[in-house]
PDB file of C-alpha atoms in Angstrom:
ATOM      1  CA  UNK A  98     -37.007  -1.025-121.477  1.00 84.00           C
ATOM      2  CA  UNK A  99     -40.171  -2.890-121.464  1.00 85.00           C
ATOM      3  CA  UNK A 100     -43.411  -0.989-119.509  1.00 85.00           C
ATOM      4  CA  UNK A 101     -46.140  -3.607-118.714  1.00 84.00           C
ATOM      5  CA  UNK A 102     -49.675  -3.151-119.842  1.00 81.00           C
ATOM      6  CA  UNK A 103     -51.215  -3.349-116.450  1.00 78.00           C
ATOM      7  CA  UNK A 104     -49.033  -0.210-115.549  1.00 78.00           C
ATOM      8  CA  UNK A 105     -50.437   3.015-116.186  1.00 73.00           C
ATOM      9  CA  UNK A 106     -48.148   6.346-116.735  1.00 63.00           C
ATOM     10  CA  UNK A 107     -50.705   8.748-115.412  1.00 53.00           C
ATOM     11  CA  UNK A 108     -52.252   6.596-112.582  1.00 43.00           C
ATOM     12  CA  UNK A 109     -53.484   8.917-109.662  1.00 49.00           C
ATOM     13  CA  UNK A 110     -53.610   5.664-107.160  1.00 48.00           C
ATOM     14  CA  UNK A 111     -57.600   5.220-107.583  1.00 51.00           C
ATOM     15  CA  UNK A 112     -59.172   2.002-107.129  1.00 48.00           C
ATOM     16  CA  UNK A 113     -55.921   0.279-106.879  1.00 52.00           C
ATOM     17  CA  UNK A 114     -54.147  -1.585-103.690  1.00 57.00           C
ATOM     18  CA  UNK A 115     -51.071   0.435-104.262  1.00 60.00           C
ATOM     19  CA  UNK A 116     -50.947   4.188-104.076  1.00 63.00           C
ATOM     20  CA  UNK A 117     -48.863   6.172-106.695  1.00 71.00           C
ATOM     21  CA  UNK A 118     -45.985   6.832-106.946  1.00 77.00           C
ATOM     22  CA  UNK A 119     -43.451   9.547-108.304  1.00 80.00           C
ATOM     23  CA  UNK A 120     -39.940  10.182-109.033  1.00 83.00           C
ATOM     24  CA  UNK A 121     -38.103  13.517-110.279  1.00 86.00           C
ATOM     25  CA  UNK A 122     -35.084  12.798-112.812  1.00 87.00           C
ATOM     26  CA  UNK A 123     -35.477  16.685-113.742  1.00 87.00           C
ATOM     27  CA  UNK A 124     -31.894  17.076-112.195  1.00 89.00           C
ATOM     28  CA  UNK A 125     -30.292  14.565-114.871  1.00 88.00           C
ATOM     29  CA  UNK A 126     -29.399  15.844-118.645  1.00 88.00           C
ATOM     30  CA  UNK A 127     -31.649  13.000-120.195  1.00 90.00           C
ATOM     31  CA  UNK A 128     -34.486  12.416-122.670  1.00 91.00           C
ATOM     32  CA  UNK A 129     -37.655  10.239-121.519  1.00 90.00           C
ATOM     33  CA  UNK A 130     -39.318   9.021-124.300  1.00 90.00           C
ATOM     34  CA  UNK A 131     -43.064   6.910-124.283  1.00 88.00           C
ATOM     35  CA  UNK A 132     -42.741   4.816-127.415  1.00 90.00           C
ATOM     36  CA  UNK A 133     -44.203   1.767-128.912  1.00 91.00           C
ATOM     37  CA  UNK A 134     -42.816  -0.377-131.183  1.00 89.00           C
ATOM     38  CA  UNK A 135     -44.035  -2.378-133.714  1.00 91.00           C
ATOM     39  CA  UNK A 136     -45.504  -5.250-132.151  1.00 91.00           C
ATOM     40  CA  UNK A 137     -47.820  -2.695-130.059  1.00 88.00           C
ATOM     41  CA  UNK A 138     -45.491  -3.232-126.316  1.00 89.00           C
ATOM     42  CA  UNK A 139     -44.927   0.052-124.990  1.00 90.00           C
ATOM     43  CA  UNK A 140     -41.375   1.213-124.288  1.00 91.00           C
ATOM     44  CA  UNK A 141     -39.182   3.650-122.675  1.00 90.00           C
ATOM     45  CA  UNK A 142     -36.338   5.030-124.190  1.00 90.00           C
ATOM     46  CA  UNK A 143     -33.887   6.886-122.805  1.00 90.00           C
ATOM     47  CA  UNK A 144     -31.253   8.969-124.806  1.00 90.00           C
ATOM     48  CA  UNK A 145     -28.506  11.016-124.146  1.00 90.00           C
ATOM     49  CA  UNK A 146     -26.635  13.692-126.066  1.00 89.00           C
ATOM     50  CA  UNK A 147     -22.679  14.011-126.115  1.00 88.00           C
ATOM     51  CA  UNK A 148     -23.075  11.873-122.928  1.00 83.00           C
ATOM     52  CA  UNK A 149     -19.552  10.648-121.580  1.00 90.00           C
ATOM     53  CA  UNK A 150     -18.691   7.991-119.027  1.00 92.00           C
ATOM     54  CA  UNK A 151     -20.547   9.601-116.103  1.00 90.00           C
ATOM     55  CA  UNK A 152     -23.981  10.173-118.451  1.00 89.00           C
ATOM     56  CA  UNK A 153     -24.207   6.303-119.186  1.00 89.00           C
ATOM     57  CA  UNK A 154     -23.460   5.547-116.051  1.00 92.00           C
ATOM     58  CA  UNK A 155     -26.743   8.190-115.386  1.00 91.00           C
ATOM     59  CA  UNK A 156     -28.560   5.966-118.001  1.00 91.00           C
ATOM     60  CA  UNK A 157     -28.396   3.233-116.081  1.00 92.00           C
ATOM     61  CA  UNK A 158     -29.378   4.773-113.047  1.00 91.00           C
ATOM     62  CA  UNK A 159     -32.556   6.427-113.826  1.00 91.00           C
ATOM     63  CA  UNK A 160     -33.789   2.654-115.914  1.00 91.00           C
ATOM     64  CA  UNK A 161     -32.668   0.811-112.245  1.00 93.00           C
ATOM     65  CA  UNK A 162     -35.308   3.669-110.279  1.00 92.00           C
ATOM     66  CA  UNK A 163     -38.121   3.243-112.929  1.00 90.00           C
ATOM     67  CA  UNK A 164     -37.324  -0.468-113.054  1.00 91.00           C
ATOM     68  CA  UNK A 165     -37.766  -0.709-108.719  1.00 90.00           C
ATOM     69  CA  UNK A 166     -40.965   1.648-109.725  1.00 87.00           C
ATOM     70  CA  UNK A 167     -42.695  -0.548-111.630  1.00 87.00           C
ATOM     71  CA  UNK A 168     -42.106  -3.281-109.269  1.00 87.00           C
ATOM     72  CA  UNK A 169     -43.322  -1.395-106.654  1.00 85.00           C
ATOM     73  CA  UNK A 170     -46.681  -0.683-108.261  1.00 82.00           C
ATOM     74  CA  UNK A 171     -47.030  -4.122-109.628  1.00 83.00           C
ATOM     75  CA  UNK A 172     -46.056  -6.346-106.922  1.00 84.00           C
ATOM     76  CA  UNK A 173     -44.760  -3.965-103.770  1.00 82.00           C
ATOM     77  CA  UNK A 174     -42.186  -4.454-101.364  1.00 82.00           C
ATOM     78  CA  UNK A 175     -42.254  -5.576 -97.868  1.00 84.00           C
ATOM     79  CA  UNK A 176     -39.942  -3.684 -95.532  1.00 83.00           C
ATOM     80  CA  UNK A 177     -38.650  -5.409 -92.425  1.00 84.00           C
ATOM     81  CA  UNK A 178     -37.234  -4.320 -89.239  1.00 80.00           C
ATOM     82  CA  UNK A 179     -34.656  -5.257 -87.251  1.00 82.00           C
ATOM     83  CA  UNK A 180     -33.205  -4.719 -84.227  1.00 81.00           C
ATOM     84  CA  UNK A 181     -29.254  -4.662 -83.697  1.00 83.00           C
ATOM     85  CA  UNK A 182     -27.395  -4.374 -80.655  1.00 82.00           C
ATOM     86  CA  UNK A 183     -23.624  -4.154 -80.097  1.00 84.00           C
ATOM     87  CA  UNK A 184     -23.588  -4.240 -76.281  1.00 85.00           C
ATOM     88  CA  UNK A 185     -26.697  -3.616 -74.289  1.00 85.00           C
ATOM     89  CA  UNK A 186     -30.058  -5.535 -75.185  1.00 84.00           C
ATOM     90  CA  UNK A 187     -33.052  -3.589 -76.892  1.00 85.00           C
ATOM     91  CA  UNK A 188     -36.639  -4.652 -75.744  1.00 88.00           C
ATOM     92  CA  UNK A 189     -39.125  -3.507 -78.275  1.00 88.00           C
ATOM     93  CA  UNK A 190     -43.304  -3.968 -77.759  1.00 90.00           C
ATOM     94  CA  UNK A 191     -45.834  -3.203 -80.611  1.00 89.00           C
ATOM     95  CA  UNK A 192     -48.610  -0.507 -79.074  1.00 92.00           C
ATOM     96  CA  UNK A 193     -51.192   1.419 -79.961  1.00 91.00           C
ATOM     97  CA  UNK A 194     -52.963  -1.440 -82.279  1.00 90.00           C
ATOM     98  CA  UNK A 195     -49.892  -1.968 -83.884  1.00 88.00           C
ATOM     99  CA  UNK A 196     -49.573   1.272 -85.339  1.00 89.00           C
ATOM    100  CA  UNK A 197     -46.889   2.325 -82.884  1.00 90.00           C
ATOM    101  CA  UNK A 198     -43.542   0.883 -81.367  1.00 89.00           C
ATOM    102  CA  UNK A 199     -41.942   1.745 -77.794  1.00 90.00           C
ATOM    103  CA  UNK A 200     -38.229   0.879 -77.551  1.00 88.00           C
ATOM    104  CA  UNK A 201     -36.744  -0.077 -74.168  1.00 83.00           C
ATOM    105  CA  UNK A 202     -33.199   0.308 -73.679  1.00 75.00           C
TER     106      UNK A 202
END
């Protein structure tokens, strides 16, 4: 898996728009490696020992989170909001300077 240049491995969130961020695969049976190859692009490999169905399945996994990582330090995600009613209606009003929400039912 390609890493991008402008993405740093140890960045604390400093003088960037986008804070850090972090994510444990301690619990999976895998090796993270930092590598680059020989045109100078960094890498990350990922290997697995005796793995069976369920460990490449794992493989896949952990390369989809770092993946959605770097995408979230690069370019971010907006989250949205919405509200869903089966039966009665929901009134909501933004308060507070739009830092809160009060729900009506």
């Amino acid at each position: 898996m390609d890493i991008p240049d402008d993405v740093q491995q140890a960045d604390r969130g400093r003088g960037s728009a986008r804070p850090r961020v972090c994510r444990d695969f301690k619990h999976l049976n895998l090796d993270f490696q930092l590598i680059k190859d020989e045109s100078g692009k960094r890498k990350l490999k990922v290997e697995a020992w005796f793995g069976s169905r369920k460990t490449s399945a794992a493989i896949r996994t952990a390369l989809s989170h770092v993946e959605n990582l770097i995408t979230d330090v690069t370019k971010g995600y907006r989250t949205k909001m919405r509200f869903v009613y089966a039966h009665f209606p929901i009134n909501a009003s933004i308060t507070n300077g739009n830092k809160g929400i009060e729900i009506r039912v």
